[in-house]
Amino acid sequence: EVQLVESGGGLVKPGGSLRLSCTASGFTFTNAWMSWVRQAPGKGLEWVGRIKSRYDGGTTDYAAPVRGRFSLSRDDSKKTMSLQMNSLKTEDTGIYYCVRGEFSGYDWGDYWGHGTLVTVSS
Amino acid sequence: DIVLTQTPHSLSVAPGQPASISCKSSQSLLHRDGKTYLHWFLQKPGQSPLLIISEVSSRLSGVPDRLSGSGSGTDFTLKNSRVEAEDGGIYYCMQTLHLPFTFGQGTKLEIK
């Protein structure tokens, strides 16, 4: 059974940092490109960024609002993806979902985690 | 960035009646590989989004056949031929052709 489990959310002051993790199971994590999608309270969905598989270069892409402040990494040995969030702003508040993205033979977004809540507030 | 515009913003439908949601893209979502990277998700209250339709019209396993997706280029539609109580929630279209990936603003379906 495919599972994505996020962790690391919490309350942080503006300007602070937080590190989110996503632990995967039930599929060959090494081959998957992984994304984060966030949702501000009562708002819609916003793609945050993605990291490609190491085979495909392990490169990262980010949405403009987080570029330069957020950084994605992965540890295939632990089947984990991390999102380092720095210089946090109040508008970064929301639920952050880990999403299985491009994965040969499967559909983008076919598996999502339950999400982890990030609250940026003084 | 590609803008996806969904209409209506919300709709209220009685069980057994049809429903339709439009998603219009600011650019064509047709890739040179022949695929169109427009997908539909349903998010129920307190839950993670669920992929229901991939690449315009491919229903995911377990998605009832009363739900169907159609369209091409820049205009797409999600149709429900007979709404049931379990269909309530917010529907989002999303494109994964161009970075940044973008979502429509969502359409809330209320079951009367």
mmCIF file of C-alpha atoms in Angstrom:
data_model
loop_
_atom_site.group_PDB
_atom_site.id
_atom_site.type_symbol
_atom_site.label_atom_id
_atom_site.label_comp_id
_atom_site.label_asym_id
_atom_site.label_seq_id
_atom_site.Cartn_x
_atom_site.Cartn_y
_atom_site.Cartn_z
ATOM 1 C CA GLU A 1 0.000 0.000 0.000
ATOM 2 C CA VAL A 2 1.349 3.391 -1.006
ATOM 3 C CA GLN A 3 1.675 5.836 1.875
ATOM 4 C CA LEU A 4 3.039 9.335 2.197
ATOM 5 C CA VAL A 5 3.435 10.673 5.723
ATOM 6 C CA GLU A 6 4.321 14.292 6.382
ATOM 7 C CA SER A 7 5.857 15.596 9.582
ATOM 8 C CA GLY A 8 7.535 18.687 10.942
ATOM 9 C CA GLY A 9 4.740 21.225 10.890
ATOM 10 C CA GLY A 10 4.133 23.620 13.737
ATOM 11 C CA LEU A 11 3.990 27.206 14.900
ATOM 12 C CA VAL A 12 6.833 29.514 13.926
ATOM 13 C CA LYS A 13 7.354 33.259 14.058
ATOM 14 C CA PRO A 14 7.717 35.340 10.906
ATOM 15 C CA GLY A 15 11.289 35.180 9.699
ATOM 16 C CA GLY A 16 11.783 31.779 11.285
ATOM 17 C CA SER A 17 12.547 28.401 9.763
ATOM 18 C CA LEU A 18 10.913 25.014 9.673
ATOM 19 C CA ARG A 19 11.794 21.711 8.059
ATOM 20 C CA LEU A 20 9.079 19.427 6.755
ATOM 21 C CA SER A 21 9.607 15.784 5.919
ATOM 22 C CA CYS A 22 7.695 13.304 3.827
ATOM 23 C CA THR A 23 8.304 9.601 4.329
ATOM 24 C CA ALA A 24 7.173 7.290 1.567
ATOM 25 C CA SER A 25 6.377 3.597 1.501
ATOM 26 C CA GLY A 26 4.774 1.077 -0.801
ATOM 27 C CA PHE A 27 6.492 2.102 -4.032
ATOM 28 C CA THR A 28 9.943 2.593 -5.536
ATOM 29 C CA PHE A 29 10.614 6.049 -4.094
ATOM 30 C CA THR A 30 13.938 6.274 -5.925
ATOM 31 C CA ASN A 31 12.187 6.527 -9.277
ATOM 32 C CA ALA A 32 9.535 9.071 -8.297
ATOM 33 C CA TRP A 33 9.518 12.817 -8.741
ATOM 34 C CA MET A 34 7.931 14.300 -5.646
ATOM 35 C CA SER A 35 6.054 17.551 -5.093
ATOM 36 C CA TRP A 36 4.689 19.672 -2.279
ATOM 37 C CA VAL A 37 1.319 21.364 -2.553
ATOM 38 C CA ARG A 38 0.000 23.751 0.085
ATOM 39 C CA GLN A 39 -3.380 25.107 1.057
ATOM 40 C CA ALA A 40 -3.879 28.281 3.037
ATOM 41 C CA PRO A 41 -6.794 28.218 5.503
ATOM 42 C CA GLY A 42 -10.059 28.286 3.576
ATOM 43 C CA LYS A 43 -8.256 28.739 0.264
ATOM 44 C CA GLY A 44 -7.415 26.694 -2.802
ATOM 45 C CA LEU A 45 -4.464 24.520 -3.702
ATOM 46 C CA GLU A 46 -1.045 25.916 -4.592
ATOM 47 C CA TRP A 47 1.875 23.934 -5.983
ATOM 48 C CA VAL A 48 5.038 24.714 -4.033
ATOM 49 C CA GLY A 49 7.819 22.781 -5.695
ATOM 50 C CA ARG A 50 9.162 19.450 -6.860
ATOM 51 C CA ILE A 51 12.302 17.363 -6.821
ATOM 52 C CA LYS A 52 13.163 14.970 -9.605
ATOM 53 C CA SER A 53 14.566 11.509 -9.103
ATOM 54 C CA ARG A 54 18.342 11.205 -8.861
ATOM 55 C CA TYR A 55 18.268 9.256 -12.119
ATOM 56 C CA ASP A 56 16.745 12.327 -13.752
ATOM 57 C CA GLY A 57 19.224 14.684 -12.140
ATOM 58 C CA GLY A 58 17.636 15.289 -8.756
ATOM 59 C CA THR A 59 16.972 18.890 -9.753
ATOM 60 C CA THR A 60 14.396 21.089 -8.116
ATOM 61 C CA ASP A 61 11.785 23.587 -9.254
ATOM 62 C CA TYR A 62 9.875 26.072 -7.143
ATOM 63 C CA ALA A 63 6.879 28.341 -7.333
ATOM 64 C CA ALA A 64 7.803 32.009 -7.445
ATOM 65 C CA PRO A 65 6.455 32.888 -3.944
ATOM 66 C CA VAL A 66 8.868 30.447 -2.270
ATOM 67 C CA ARG A 67 11.859 30.496 -4.594
ATOM 68 C CA GLY A 68 15.005 31.481 -2.738
ATOM 69 C CA ARG A 69 13.439 30.761 0.662
ATOM 70 C CA PHE A 70 12.441 27.106 0.376
ATOM 71 C CA SER A 71 14.728 24.225 -0.516
ATOM 72 C CA LEU A 72 13.895 20.640 -1.426
ATOM 73 C CA SER A 73 16.069 17.605 -0.829
ATOM 74 C CA ARG A 74 15.669 13.857 -0.797
ATOM 75 C CA ASP A 75 17.282 10.850 0.872
ATOM 76 C CA ASP A 76 16.430 7.818 -1.200
ATOM 77 C CA SER A 77 17.998 5.445 1.344
ATOM 78 C CA LYS A 78 15.406 6.625 3.871
ATOM 79 C CA LYS A 79 12.651 7.144 1.294
ATOM 80 C CA THR A 80 12.320 10.684 2.536
ATOM 81 C CA MET A 81 11.846 14.084 0.959
ATOM 82 C CA SER A 82 12.420 17.249 2.937
ATOM 83 C CA LEU A 83 11.309 20.848 2.529
ATOM 84 C CA GLN A 84 13.495 23.387 4.286
ATOM 85 C CA MET A 85 11.530 26.583 4.752
ATOM 86 C CA ASN A 86 13.422 29.738 5.681
ATOM 87 C CA SER A 87 12.434 33.382 6.091
ATOM 88 C CA LEU A 88 8.882 32.298 6.670
ATOM 89 C CA LYS A 89 6.067 34.759 6.119
ATOM 90 C CA THR A 90 2.529 34.805 7.473
ATOM 91 C CA GLU A 91 1.280 33.988 3.989
ATOM 92 C CA ASP A 92 3.149 30.663 4.150
ATOM 93 C CA THR A 93 0.596 29.478 6.706
ATOM 94 C CA GLY A 94 -1.344 26.440 5.609
ATOM 95 C CA ILE A 95 -1.470 22.708 5.232
ATOM 96 C CA TYR A 96 1.457 21.275 3.300
ATOM 97 C CA TYR A 97 0.819 18.100 1.344
ATOM 98 C CA CYS A 98 3.415 15.698 0.019
ATOM 99 C CA VAL A 99 2.396 14.432 -3.414
ATOM 100 C CA ARG A 100 3.699 11.709 -5.663
ATOM 101 C CA GLY A 101 4.335 13.402 -8.959
ATOM 102 C CA GLU A 102 5.831 12.091 -12.141
ATOM 103 C CA PHE A 103 6.301 8.342 -11.800
ATOM 104 C CA SER A 104 6.542 6.129 -14.854
ATOM 105 C CA GLY A 105 3.277 4.446 -15.676
ATOM 106 C CA TYR A 106 1.310 6.277 -13.036
ATOM 107 C CA ASP A 107 -0.648 9.497 -12.838
ATOM 108 C CA TRP A 108 0.562 12.760 -11.352
ATOM 109 C CA GLY A 109 -1.008 13.288 -7.971
ATOM 110 C CA ASP A 110 -2.353 9.785 -7.534
ATOM 111 C CA TYR A 111 -1.147 9.742 -3.932
ATOM 112 C CA TRP A 112 -1.172 12.526 -1.358
ATOM 113 C CA GLY A 113 -0.235 12.547 2.284
ATOM 114 C CA HIS A 114 -2.634 13.741 4.955
ATOM 115 C CA GLY A 115 -0.745 17.005 5.241
ATOM 116 C CA THR A 116 1.093 18.854 7.987
ATOM 117 C CA LEU A 117 -0.007 22.240 9.300
ATOM 118 C CA VAL A 118 2.402 25.163 9.254
ATOM 119 C CA THR A 119 1.393 28.289 11.140
ATOM 120 C CA VAL A 120 3.487 31.419 10.795
ATOM 121 C CA SER A 121 2.418 33.936 13.380
ATOM 122 C CA SER A 122 3.902 36.249 15.966
ATOM 123 C CA ASP B 1 2.137 31.244 -15.584
ATOM 124 C CA ILE B 2 -0.803 29.280 -16.947
ATOM 125 C CA VAL B 3 -4.075 30.468 -15.447
ATOM 126 C CA LEU B 4 -6.913 27.991 -15.047
ATOM 127 C CA THR B 5 -10.338 29.534 -14.675
ATOM 128 C CA GLN B 6 -13.093 27.359 -13.301
ATOM 129 C CA THR B 7 -16.798 28.097 -13.576
ATOM 130 C CA PRO B 8 -19.041 28.139 -11.752
ATOM 131 C CA HIS B 9 -17.462 28.979 -8.377
ATOM 132 C CA SER B 10 -20.154 26.926 -6.710
ATOM 133 C CA LEU B 11 -23.262 24.952 -7.563
ATOM 134 C CA SER B 12 -26.036 23.272 -5.667
ATOM 135 C CA VAL B 13 -27.478 20.155 -7.250
ATOM 136 C CA ALA B 14 -30.196 17.766 -6.157
ATOM 137 C CA PRO B 15 -29.383 14.058 -6.075
ATOM 138 C CA GLY B 16 -29.966 12.421 -9.428
ATOM 139 C CA GLN B 17 -29.474 15.638 -11.367
ATOM 140 C CA PRO B 18 -26.527 16.362 -13.650
ATOM 141 C CA ALA B 19 -23.712 18.794 -12.947
ATOM 142 C CA SER B 20 -20.986 20.305 -15.059
ATOM 143 C CA ILE B 21 -17.809 22.263 -14.269
ATOM 144 C CA SER B 22 -15.765 24.173 -16.811
ATOM 145 C CA CYS B 23 -12.017 24.751 -16.688
ATOM 146 C CA LYS B 24 -10.477 27.138 -19.189
ATOM 147 C CA SER B 25 -6.735 27.445 -19.572
ATOM 148 C CA SER B 26 -4.844 30.567 -20.627
ATOM 149 C CA GLN B 27 -2.632 28.360 -22.841
ATOM 150 C CA SER B 28 -3.002 25.075 -24.648
ATOM 151 C CA LEU B 29 -2.263 22.092 -22.428
ATOM 152 C CA LEU B 30 -1.434 19.801 -25.355
ATOM 153 C CA HIS B 31 2.132 18.493 -25.218
ATOM 154 C CA ARG B 32 4.092 17.482 -28.282
ATOM 155 C CA ASP B 33 3.882 13.917 -27.001
ATOM 156 C CA GLY B 34 0.201 14.021 -27.825
ATOM 157 C CA LYS B 35 -0.967 14.033 -24.216
ATOM 158 C CA THR B 36 -2.908 16.827 -22.566
ATOM 159 C CA TYR B 37 -1.839 17.467 -18.996
ATOM 160 C CA LEU B 38 -5.083 18.564 -17.392
ATOM 161 C CA HIS B 39 -6.323 16.707 -14.328
ATOM 162 C CA TRP B 40 -9.247 16.898 -11.919
ATOM 163 C CA PHE B 41 -9.174 16.509 -8.146
ATOM 164 C CA LEU B 42 -11.945 16.316 -5.562
ATOM 165 C CA GLN B 43 -11.346 17.522 -2.030
ATOM 166 C CA LYS B 44 -13.866 16.647 0.622
ATOM 167 C CA PRO B 45 -13.957 18.568 3.913
ATOM 168 C CA GLY B 46 -11.024 17.718 6.144
ATOM 169 C CA GLN B 47 -9.457 15.413 3.562
ATOM 170 C CA SER B 48 -6.561 15.509 1.150
ATOM 171 C CA PRO B 49 -7.369 16.072 -2.507
ATOM 172 C CA LEU B 50 -8.145 12.952 -4.495
ATOM 173 C CA LEU B 51 -7.203 12.523 -8.145
ATOM 174 C CA ILE B 52 -10.345 11.533 -10.018
ATOM 175 C CA ILE B 53 -9.554 12.276 -13.674
ATOM 176 C CA SER B 54 -6.102 12.257 -15.257
ATOM 177 C CA GLU B 55 -5.094 13.696 -18.612
ATOM 178 C CA VAL B 56 -8.504 15.131 -19.453
ATOM 179 C CA SER B 57 -10.572 11.964 -19.473
ATOM 180 C CA SER B 58 -8.930 8.993 -17.734
ATOM 181 C CA ARG B 59 -10.928 8.019 -14.686
ATOM 182 C CA LEU B 60 -8.902 6.672 -11.808
ATOM 183 C CA SER B 61 -9.694 3.222 -10.442
ATOM 184 C CA GLY B 62 -12.735 3.351 -8.179
ATOM 185 C CA VAL B 63 -14.110 6.588 -9.605
ATOM 186 C CA PRO B 64 -17.732 6.046 -10.623
ATOM 187 C CA ASP B 65 -18.497 6.194 -14.334
ATOM 188 C CA ARG B 66 -21.082 8.904 -13.747
ATOM 189 C CA LEU B 67 -18.057 11.223 -13.638
ATOM 190 C CA SER B 68 -16.422 12.027 -16.945
ATOM 191 C CA GLY B 69 -13.897 14.486 -18.275
ATOM 192 C CA SER B 70 -13.649 15.945 -21.741
ATOM 193 C CA GLY B 71 -12.081 18.751 -23.673
ATOM 194 C CA SER B 72 -8.978 19.698 -25.567
ATOM 195 C CA GLY B 73 -6.495 22.501 -25.960
ATOM 196 C CA THR B 74 -7.687 25.162 -23.571
ATOM 197 C CA ASP B 75 -11.276 24.162 -22.757
ATOM 198 C CA PHE B 76 -12.151 21.314 -20.440
ATOM 199 C CA THR B 77 -15.242 20.019 -18.693
ATOM 200 C CA LEU B 78 -15.960 17.702 -15.806
ATOM 201 C CA LYS B 79 -19.443 16.218 -15.951
ATOM 202 C CA ASN B 80 -21.442 14.260 -13.444
ATOM 203 C CA SER B 81 -24.405 12.569 -15.067
ATOM 204 C CA ARG B 82 -26.290 11.884 -11.804
ATOM 205 C CA VAL B 83 -25.057 13.573 -8.673
ATOM 206 C CA GLU B 84 -25.047 11.514 -5.488
ATOM 207 C CA ALA B 85 -24.557 12.586 -1.887
ATOM 208 C CA GLU B 86 -20.947 11.334 -1.834
ATOM 209 C CA ASP B 87 -20.005 13.675 -4.705
ATOM 210 C CA GLY B 88 -20.085 16.826 -2.571
ATOM 211 C CA GLY B 89 -16.854 18.758 -2.103
ATOM 212 C CA ILE B 90 -14.548 21.098 -3.965
ATOM 213 C CA TYR B 91 -13.383 20.178 -7.438
ATOM 214 C CA TYR B 92 -10.092 21.501 -8.783
ATOM 215 C CA CYS B 93 -8.608 21.310 -12.224
ATOM 216 C CA MET B 94 -4.829 21.331 -12.459
ATOM 217 C CA GLN B 95 -2.243 21.498 -15.214
ATOM 218 C CA THR B 96 1.131 19.781 -15.115
ATOM 219 C CA LEU B 97 2.337 20.782 -18.565
ATOM 220 C CA HIS B 98 4.211 23.951 -17.695
ATOM 221 C CA LEU B 99 6.015 25.044 -14.574
ATOM 222 C CA PRO B 100 4.801 26.310 -12.254
ATOM 223 C CA PHE B 101 2.030 23.764 -12.075
ATOM 224 C CA THR B 102 -1.218 25.561 -11.417
ATOM 225 C CA PHE B 103 -4.687 24.826 -10.094
ATOM 226 C CA GLY B 104 -8.024 26.339 -10.860
ATOM 227 C CA GLN B 105 -9.591 28.233 -7.982
ATOM 228 C CA GLY B 106 -11.977 25.385 -7.233
ATOM 229 C CA THR B 107 -15.699 24.737 -7.644
ATOM 230 C CA LYS B 108 -17.756 23.830 -4.606
ATOM 231 C CA LEU B 109 -20.455 21.258 -5.283
ATOM 232 C CA GLU B 110 -23.222 21.220 -2.699
ATOM 233 C CA ILE B 111 -25.722 18.392 -2.686
ATOM 234 C CA LYS B 112 -29.230 19.651 -1.964
#
